[in-house]
XYZ file of C-alpha atoms in Angstrom:
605
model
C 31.798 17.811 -41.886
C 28.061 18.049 -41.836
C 25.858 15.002 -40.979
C 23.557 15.935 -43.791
C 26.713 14.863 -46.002
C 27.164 11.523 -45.148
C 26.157 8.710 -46.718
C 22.439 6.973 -46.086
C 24.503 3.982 -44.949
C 26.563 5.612 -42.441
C 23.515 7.500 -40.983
C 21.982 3.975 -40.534
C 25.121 3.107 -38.709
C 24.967 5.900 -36.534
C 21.372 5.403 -35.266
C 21.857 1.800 -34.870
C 25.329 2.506 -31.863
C 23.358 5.262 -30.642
C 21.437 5.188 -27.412
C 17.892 5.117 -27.673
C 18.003 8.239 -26.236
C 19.769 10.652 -29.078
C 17.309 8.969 -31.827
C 14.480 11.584 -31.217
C 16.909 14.673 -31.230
C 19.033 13.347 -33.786
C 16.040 13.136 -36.116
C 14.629 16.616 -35.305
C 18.271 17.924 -36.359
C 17.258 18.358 -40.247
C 14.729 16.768 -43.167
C 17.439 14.388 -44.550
C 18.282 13.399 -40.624
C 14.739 12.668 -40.445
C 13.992 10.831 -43.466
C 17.001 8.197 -42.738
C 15.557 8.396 -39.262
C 12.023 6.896 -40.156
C 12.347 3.218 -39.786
C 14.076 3.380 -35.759
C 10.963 6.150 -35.066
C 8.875 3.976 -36.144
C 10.427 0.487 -34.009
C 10.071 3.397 -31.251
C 6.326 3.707 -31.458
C 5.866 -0.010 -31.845
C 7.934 -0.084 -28.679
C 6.412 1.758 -26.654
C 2.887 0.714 -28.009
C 3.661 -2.822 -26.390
C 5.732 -2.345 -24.122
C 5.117 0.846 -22.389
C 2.750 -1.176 -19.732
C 3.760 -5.199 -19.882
C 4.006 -8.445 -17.816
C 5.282 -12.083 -17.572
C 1.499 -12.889 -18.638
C 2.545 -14.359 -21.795
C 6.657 -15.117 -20.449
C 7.785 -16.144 -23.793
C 6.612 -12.982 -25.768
C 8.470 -10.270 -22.735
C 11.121 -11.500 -20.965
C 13.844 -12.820 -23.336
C 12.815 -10.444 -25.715
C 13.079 -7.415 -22.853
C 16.225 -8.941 -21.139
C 18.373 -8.781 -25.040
C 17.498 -5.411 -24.900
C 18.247 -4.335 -21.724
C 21.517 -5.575 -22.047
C 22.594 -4.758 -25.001
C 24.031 -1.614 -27.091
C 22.558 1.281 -29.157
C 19.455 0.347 -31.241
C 18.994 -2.916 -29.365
C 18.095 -0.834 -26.101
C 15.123 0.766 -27.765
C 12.172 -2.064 -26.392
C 13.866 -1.790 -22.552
C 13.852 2.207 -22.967
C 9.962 1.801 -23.411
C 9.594 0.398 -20.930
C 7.341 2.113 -17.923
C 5.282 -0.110 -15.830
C 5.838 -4.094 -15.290
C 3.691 -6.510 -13.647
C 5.134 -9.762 -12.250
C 1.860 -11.930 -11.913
C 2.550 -15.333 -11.177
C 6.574 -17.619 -10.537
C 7.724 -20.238 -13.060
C 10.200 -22.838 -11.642
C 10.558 -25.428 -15.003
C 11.022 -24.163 -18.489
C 7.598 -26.126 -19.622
C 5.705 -23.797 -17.259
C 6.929 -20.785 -19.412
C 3.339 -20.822 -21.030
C 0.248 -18.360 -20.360
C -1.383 -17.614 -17.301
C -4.749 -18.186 -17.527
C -6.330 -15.812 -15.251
C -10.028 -16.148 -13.881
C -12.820 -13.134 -13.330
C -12.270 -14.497 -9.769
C -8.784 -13.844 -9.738
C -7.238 -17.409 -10.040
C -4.340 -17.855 -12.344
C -3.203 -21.262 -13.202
C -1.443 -22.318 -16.435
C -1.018 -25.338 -18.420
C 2.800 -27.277 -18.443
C 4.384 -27.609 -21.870
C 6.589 -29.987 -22.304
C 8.129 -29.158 -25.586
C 9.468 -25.565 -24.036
C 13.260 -25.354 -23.568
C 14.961 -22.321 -22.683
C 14.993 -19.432 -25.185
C 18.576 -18.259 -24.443
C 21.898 -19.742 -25.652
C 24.483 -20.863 -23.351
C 26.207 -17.509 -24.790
C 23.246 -15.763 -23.676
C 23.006 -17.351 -19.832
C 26.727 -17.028 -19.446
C 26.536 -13.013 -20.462
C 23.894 -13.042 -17.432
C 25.597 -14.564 -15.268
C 29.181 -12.921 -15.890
C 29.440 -10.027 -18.297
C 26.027 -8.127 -17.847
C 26.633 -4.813 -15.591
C 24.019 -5.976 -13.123
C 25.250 -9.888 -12.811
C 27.983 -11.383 -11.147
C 29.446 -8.132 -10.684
C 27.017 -7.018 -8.692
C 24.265 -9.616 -6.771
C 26.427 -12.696 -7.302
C 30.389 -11.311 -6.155
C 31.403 -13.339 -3.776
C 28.666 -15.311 -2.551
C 29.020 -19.361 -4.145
C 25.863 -20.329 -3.320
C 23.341 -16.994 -4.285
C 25.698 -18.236 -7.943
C 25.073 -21.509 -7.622
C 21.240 -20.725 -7.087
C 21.200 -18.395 -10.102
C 23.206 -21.210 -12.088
C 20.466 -23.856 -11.282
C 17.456 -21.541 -12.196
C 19.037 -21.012 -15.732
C 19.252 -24.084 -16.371
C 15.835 -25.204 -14.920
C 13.571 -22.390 -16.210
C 12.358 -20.864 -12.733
C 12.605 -17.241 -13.790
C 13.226 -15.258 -10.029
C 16.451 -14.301 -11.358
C 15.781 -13.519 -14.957
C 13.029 -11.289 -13.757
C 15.300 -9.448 -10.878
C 18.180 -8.936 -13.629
C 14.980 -7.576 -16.365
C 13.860 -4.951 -13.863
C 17.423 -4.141 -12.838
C 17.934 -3.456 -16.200
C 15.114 -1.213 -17.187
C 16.296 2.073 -17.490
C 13.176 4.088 -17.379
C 11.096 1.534 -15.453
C 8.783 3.812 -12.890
C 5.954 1.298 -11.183
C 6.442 -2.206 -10.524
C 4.150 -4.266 -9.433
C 3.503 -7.918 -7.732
C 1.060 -10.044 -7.254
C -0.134 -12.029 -4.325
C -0.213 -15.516 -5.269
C -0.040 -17.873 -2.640
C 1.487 -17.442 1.294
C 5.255 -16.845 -0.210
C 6.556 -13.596 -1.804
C 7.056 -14.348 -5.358
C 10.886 -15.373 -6.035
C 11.505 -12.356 -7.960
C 10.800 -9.818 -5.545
C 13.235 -12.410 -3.350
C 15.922 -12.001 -5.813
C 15.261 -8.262 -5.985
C 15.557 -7.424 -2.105
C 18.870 -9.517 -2.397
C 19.848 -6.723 -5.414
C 18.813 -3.768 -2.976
C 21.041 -5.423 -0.125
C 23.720 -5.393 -2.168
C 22.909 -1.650 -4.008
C 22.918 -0.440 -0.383
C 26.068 -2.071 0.615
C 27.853 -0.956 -2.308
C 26.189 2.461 -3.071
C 25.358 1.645 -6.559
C 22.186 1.458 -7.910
C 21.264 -0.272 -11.060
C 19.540 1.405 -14.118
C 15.774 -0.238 -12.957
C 16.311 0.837 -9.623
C 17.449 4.238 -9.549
C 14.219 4.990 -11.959
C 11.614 2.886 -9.291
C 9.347 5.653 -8.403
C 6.086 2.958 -6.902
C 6.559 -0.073 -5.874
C 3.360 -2.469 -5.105
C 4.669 -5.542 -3.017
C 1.405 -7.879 -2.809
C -1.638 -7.021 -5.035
C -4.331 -9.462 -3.804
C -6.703 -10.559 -7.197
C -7.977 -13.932 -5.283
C -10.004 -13.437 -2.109
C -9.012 -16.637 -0.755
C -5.547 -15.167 -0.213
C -6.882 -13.350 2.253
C -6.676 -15.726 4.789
C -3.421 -17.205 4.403
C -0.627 -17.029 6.890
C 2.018 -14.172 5.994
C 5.794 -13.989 5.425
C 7.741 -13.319 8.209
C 9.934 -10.255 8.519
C 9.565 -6.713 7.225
C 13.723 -6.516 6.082
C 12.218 -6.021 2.488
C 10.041 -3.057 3.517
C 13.106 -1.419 4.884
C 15.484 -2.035 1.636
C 12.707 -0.429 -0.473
C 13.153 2.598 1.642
C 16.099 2.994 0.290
C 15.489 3.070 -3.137
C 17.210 6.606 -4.405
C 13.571 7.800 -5.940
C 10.999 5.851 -4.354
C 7.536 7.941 -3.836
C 5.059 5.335 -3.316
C 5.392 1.678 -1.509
C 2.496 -0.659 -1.064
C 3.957 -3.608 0.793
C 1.264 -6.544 1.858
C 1.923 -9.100 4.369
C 3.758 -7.515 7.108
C 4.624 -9.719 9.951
C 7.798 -8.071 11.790
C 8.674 -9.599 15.073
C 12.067 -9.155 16.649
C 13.232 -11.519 19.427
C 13.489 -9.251 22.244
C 16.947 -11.565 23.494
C 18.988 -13.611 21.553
C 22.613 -14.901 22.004
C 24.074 -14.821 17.949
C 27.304 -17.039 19.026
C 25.513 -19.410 21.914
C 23.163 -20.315 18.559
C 26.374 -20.366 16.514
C 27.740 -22.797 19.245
C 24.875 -25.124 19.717
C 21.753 -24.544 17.691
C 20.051 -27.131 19.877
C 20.767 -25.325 23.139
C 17.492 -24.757 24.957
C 18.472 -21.394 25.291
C 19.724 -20.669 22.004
C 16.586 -19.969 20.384
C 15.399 -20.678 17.273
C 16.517 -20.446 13.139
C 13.539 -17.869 12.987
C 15.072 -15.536 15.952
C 18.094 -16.075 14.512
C 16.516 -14.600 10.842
C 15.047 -11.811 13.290
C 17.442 -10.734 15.080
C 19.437 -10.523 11.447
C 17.009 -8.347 9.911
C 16.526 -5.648 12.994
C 20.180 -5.643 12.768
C 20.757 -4.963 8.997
C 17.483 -2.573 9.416
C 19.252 -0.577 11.879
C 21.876 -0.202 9.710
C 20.586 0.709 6.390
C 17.704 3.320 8.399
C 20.670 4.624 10.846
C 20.390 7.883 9.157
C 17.020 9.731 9.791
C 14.893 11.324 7.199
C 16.740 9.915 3.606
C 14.418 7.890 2.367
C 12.769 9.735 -0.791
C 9.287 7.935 0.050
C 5.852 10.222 0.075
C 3.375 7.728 0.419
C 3.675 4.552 2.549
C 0.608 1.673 2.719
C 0.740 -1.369 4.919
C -1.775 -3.689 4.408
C -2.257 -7.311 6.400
C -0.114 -6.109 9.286
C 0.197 -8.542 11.807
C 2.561 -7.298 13.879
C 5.159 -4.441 13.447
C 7.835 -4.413 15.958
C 7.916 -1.542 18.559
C 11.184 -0.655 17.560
C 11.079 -1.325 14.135
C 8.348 1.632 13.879
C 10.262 3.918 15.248
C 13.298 3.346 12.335
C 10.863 2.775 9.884
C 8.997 5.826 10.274
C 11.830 7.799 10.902
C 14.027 7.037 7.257
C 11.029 9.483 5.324
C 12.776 12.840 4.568
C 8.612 14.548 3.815
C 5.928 11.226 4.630
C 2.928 12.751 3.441
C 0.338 9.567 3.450
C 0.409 6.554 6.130
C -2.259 4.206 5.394
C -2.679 0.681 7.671
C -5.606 -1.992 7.164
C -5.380 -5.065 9.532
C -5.993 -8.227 9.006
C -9.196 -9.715 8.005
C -9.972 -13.457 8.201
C -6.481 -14.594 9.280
C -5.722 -17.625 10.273
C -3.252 -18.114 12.640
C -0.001 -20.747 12.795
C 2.837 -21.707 14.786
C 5.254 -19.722 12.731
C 2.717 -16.583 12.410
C 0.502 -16.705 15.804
C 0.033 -12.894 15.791
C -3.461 -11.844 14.582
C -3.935 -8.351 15.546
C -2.259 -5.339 15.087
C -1.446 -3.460 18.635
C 0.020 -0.432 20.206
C -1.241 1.946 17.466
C -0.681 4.512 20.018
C 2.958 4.402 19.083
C 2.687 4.781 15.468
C 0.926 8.113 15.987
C 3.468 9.283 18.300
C 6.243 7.953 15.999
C 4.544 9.810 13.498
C 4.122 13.001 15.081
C 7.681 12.882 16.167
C 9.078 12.655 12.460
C 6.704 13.573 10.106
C 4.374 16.147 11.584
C 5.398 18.943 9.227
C 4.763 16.757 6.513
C 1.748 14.017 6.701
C -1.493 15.079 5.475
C -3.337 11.012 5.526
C -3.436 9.015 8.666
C -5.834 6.289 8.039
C -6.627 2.999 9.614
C -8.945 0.866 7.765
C -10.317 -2.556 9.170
C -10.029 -1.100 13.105
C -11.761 -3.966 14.251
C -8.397 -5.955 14.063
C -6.680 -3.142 15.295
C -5.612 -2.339 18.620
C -3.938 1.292 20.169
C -3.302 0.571 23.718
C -5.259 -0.124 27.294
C -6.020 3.482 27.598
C -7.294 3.794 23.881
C -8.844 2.192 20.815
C -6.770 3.789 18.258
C -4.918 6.618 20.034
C -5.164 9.772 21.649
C -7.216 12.178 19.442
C -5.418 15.354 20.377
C -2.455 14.582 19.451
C -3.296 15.183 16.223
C -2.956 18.842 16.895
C 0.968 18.057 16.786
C 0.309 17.208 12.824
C 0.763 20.687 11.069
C -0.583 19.746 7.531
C -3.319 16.610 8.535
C -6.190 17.222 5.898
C -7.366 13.283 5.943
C -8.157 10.732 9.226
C -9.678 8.422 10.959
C -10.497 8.245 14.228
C -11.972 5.252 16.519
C -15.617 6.904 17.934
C -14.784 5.247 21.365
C -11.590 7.469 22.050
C -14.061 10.452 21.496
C -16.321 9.524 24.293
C -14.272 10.619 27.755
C -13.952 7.603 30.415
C -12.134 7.151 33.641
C -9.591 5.402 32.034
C -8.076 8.656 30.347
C -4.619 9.562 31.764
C -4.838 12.468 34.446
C -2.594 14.731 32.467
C -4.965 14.948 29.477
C -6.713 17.934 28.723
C -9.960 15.933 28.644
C -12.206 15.852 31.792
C -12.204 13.199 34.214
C -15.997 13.580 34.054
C -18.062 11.096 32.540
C -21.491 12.383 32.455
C -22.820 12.541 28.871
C -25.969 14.247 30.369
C -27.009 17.036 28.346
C -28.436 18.821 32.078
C -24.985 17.827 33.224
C -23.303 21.244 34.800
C -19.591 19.983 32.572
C -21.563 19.081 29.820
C -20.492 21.900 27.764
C -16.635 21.705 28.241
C -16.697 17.697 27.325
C -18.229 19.049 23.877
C -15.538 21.929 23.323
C -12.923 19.579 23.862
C -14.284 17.435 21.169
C -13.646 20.396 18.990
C -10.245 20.979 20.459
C -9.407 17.201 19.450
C -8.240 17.876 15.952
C -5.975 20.064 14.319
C -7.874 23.198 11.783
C -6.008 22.167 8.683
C -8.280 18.835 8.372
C -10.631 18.062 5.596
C -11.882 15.146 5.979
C -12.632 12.638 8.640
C -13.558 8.818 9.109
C -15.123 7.874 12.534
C -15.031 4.375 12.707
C -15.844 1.836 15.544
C -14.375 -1.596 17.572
C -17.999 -3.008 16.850
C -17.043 -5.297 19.424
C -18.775 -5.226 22.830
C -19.857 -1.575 22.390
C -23.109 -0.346 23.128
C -23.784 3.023 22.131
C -26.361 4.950 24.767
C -28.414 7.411 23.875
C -26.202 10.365 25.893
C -22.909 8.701 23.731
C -24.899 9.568 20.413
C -26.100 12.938 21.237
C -22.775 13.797 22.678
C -20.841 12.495 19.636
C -23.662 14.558 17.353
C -23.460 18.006 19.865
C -19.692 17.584 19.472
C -19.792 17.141 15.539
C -22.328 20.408 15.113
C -19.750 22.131 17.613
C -16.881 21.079 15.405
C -19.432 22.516 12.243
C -20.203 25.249 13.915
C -17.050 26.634 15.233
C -15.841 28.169 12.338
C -12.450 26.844 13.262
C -12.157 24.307 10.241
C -12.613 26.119 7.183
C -11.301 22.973 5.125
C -13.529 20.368 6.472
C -15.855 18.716 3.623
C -16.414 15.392 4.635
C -17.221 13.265 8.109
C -18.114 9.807 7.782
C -19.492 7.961 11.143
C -19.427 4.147 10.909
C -23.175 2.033 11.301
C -23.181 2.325 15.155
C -26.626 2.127 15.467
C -26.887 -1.156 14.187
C -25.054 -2.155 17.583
C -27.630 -1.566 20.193
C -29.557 -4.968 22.010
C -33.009 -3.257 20.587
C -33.991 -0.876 17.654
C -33.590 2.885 18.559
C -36.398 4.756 18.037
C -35.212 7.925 17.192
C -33.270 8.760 14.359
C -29.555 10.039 15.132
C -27.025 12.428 14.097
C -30.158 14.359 12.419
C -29.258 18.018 13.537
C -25.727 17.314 12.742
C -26.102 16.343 8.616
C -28.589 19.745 8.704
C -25.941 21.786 10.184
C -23.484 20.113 8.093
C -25.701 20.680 4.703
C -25.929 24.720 6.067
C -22.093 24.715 6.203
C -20.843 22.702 3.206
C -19.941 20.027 5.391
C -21.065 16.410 4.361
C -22.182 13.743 6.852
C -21.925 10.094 6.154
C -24.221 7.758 8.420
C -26.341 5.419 7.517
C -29.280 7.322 6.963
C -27.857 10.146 5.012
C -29.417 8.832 1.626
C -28.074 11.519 -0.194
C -24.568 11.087 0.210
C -23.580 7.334 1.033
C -22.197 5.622 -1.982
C -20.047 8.284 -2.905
C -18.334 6.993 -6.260
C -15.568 9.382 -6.300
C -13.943 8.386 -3.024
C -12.317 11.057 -0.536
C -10.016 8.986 1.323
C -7.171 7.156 0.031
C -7.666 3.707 -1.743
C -6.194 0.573 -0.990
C -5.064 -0.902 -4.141
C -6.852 -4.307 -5.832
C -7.085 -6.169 -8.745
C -8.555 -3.296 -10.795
C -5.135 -1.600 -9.931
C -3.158 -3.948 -12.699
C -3.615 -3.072 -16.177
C -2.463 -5.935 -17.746
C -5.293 -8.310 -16.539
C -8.727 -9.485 -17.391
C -10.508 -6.959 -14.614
C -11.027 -4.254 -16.903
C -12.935 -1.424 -14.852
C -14.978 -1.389 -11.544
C -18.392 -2.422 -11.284
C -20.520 1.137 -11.217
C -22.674 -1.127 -8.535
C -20.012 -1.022 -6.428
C -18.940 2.026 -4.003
C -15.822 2.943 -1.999
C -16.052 2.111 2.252
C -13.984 4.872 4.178
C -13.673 2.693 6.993
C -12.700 -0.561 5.416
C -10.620 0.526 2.728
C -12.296 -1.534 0.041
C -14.955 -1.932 -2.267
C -17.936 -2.981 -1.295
C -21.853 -3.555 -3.035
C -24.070 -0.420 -2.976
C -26.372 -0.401 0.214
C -29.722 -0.291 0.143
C -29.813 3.752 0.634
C -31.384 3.652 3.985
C -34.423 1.998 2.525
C -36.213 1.295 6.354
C -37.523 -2.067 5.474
C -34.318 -4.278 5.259
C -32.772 -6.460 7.900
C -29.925 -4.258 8.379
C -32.196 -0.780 8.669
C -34.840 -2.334 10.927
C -31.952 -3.575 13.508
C -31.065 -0.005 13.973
C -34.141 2.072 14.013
C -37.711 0.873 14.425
C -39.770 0.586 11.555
C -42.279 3.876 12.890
C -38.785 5.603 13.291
C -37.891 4.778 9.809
C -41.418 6.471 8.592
C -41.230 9.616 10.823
C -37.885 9.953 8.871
C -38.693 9.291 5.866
C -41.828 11.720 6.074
C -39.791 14.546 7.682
C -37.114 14.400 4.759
C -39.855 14.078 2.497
C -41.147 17.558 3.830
C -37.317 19.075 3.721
C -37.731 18.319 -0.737
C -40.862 20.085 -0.877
């Protein structure tokens, strides 16, 4: 019997048991499918109109609403199918608190208590949660008296960690969720939700929301003062959302994994106050390094293409190696340290060290993939005794690099280079010096020919950059230029390091090398390349803000401000090497500044 036969009524019936899927192809099918299709088309475009891109902004107008709808049948899935992109911006813990954030142009969100809110679900409704929905008891809560007991008392109280991790479970087509930092804790949500990965890894079965995760953005900062907060410790959650089945993208904030490097499980078990038992956060270490191992045992299965760690304070030496291992094809590692941290008992590491490590990690497991290895804020950044960062040839073991950065200092050759480097032992920068010329092909040996772009940035600490450093670091860029060897290279940005010198230079550096540069297509960044700082359209990878959440008050970027290569944020427009400001007069004498200015006056004309 033909559809087209059956009654209006019956049609209705249909659409309503059918999954939102089927409506669209079931109204394509013929005119009179279509016409008796028109009203659940139409609750599809006011669907996905509000809820293609929403957030627990305004809680009482999303989540119940969402939550019916991801759990129920046929028609009733249609707002969850619409679903694309959620925001989680701020925890509630009491029912009254279930009002509107009120979010600042500086990025502080507060809301007002209301005391006449009481839960918008029916017992009916919490006890379907709880014990009939696919993703409840079945799967987080099985087992484990008090995670139920703590999922009971939320309920009933209004804090909404586990309504949110049972919304995004539930979302069938959800693709980028994202959190935001609000305080020193991770919100309780994304708490909840590394509980449901634990237990989606130990069981092998992935809910709706999380098979369809495709970004994840642990941490958005919106209020500078979070800046300087201590951090969460542990980095167990960074290795669970490796193992979401189609994760691309991860930014995870706050990184502070330390492992205990001995700890005795059943001494602590025993006695906890045993002097040499160690303490309840060893014991949460040595846990996590534990479950990591497990859930990263097998190398290259994690789905991930582009991994950012921002705020690291420490990252555990072997940690890095499972970590950076799980990627099947890594293809972008980006790292910032921390920047105005302050330190506690409970988080006393303030610098990130050993980068050496994660290079070689890197180059180990993902050298036929990565094509972005870049370190912003290097200043609180450390690679090793022998290096700044690390050791610039290795690069040449990457087969695909296009975008890096690269501390300046590891480019200058010292004594305190290894003996089986390639680099010379020699440490003459003299231009008259006999080795002169091989210390400036090995610069151009130091990177591999499939790279595009490159950030040299500086320790700005303690470093005094000679005269013989900057002519060597400019013959060794106009080598590099000149060469021929890197076909792809477009961009070289070289951090302020004239501005660290006891007295103004009076010469003008890097000159030759931005003409060679302009000759070959090859721009160079420095501080007194007016033409080209304050790029708006930035070439390296950006770390993601406030402006990164569309459900905000941030609207767009400032056109005033400009991308920084070598911080990794946003930052004011600079005075485009104007010669008469503080900052251009501590680098470069004022009758410098006007023998430049009237030389690139003469290169217009």
């Amino acid at each position: 019997m033909s559809l087209e036969k059956l009654s209006p009524e019956v049609l209705q019936l249909i659409l309503r048991f059918a999954h939102p899927s089927a409506h669209f192809s079931f109204a394509l099918t013929s005119k009179t499918l279509y016409e008796n299709s028109l009203n659940i088309l139409e609750r599809h475009r006011a669907a996905d109109q509000k809820y293609a891109i929403t957030s627990d902004i305004k809680p009482l107008n999303t989540i119940p609403d969402l939550l019916r709808s991801a759990y129920g049948s046929g028609a009733d899935g249609i707002e969850a199918w619409h679903v694309r992109e959620l925001e989680i911006w701020r925890d509630r813990s009491l029912w009254e608190e279930w009002t509107e954030c009120d979010i600042s142009s500086e990025g502080k969100i507060s809301f007002e208590k209301d005391s006449s809110i009481t839960s918008p679900f029916s017992l009916g409704e919490q006890r379907k949660f709880l014990y009939n929905s696919p993703w409840g008891e079945a799967l987080f809560l099985e087992g484990n008296e008090e995670l139920f007991a703590n999922a009971q008392r939320e309920l009933r109280s209004g804090q909404d960690g586990f309504l949110k991790m049972l919304l995004i479970a539930g979302l069938p087509r959800l693709e980028t969720l994202k959190f935001v930092k609000d305080g020193k804790e991770r919100p309780t949500s994304f708490i909840w939700l590394s509980k449901a990965m634990k237990q989606s890894i130990k069981t092998n079965s992935w809910p709706p929301g999380l098979r369809s995760l495709r970004k994840v953005y642990a941490g958005i900062a919106v209020d500078p003062e979070s800046e300087g907060v201590a951090i969460p410790r542990g980095g167990i959650e960074l290795a669970r959302l490796l193992r979401l089945p189609n994760i691309e993208g991860i930014y995870f904030c706050d990184l502070d994994m330390v492992f205990p490097e001995y700890f005795d499980p059943e001494l602590y078990e025993r006695d906890p106050s045993h002097p040499d038992a160690g303490t309840k956060y060893d014991k949460m270490d040595y846990d996590d390094y534990w479950e990591m191992e497990e859930i990263l045992a097998q190398r290259k299965t994690s789905t991930v293409k582009k991994l950012i760690l921002d705020r690291v304070a420490s990252f555990d030496y072997d940690a890095r190696e499972i970590i950076l291992g799980a990627p099947n094809a890594l293809e972008s590692f980006l790292v910032r340290g921390i920047k105005n941290f302050r330190p506690t008992y409970d988080h006393p590491h303030t610098r990130f060290d050993q980068f050496v490590t994660i290079v070689t990690a890197l180059s180990k497991h993902q050298n036929r993939s990565l094509r972005d290895l870049v370190v912003y804020e290097k200043e609180h950044i450390d690679g090793d005794p022998r290096y700044q960062l690390y050791w610039p040839p290795e690069l040449n073991n990457f087969n695909h690099l296009q975008i890096v950065s690269v501390c300046l200092e590891d480019m200058i050759p010292t004594p305190t280079w290894t003996p089986n480097t390639t680099w010379s032992r020699e440490v003459s920068l003299n231009r008259k010096d006999p080795n002169y010329p091989s210390l400036v092909q090995k610069f151009i040996e130091a990177f591999p020919t499939s790279i595009s772009a490159l950030a040299f940035c500086s320790t700005k600490a303690n470093v005094s950059y000679t005269t013989n450093k900057l002519d060597y670091l400019e013959d060794g860029l106009v080598a590099m230029i000149e060469s021929g060897k890197y076909t792809s290279l477009t961009d070289i940005y070289i951090d302020d390091v004239e501005i660290h010198s006891l007295e103004p230079r009076t010469t003008i550096a890097f000159r030759k090398a931005i003409r060679v540069g302009h000759e070959r297509g090859v721009k160079i960044h420095t501080l007194t390349n007016t033409q080209l700082s304050n790029h708006q359209q930035p070439v390296f990878p950006v770390m993601p803000d406030k402006y990164y959440l569309e459900t905000g008050p941030f609207g767009f970027r400032s056109p005033k401000q400009v991308f920084n290569p070598l911080s990794g944020s946003w930052v004011k427009r600079s005075c485009r090497a104007c010669g008469a400001c503080q900052a251009c007069t501590r680098a470069y004498t004022r009758d410098a500044w006007t023998i430049f200015k009237a030389a690139e006056a003469r290169s217009y004309d």
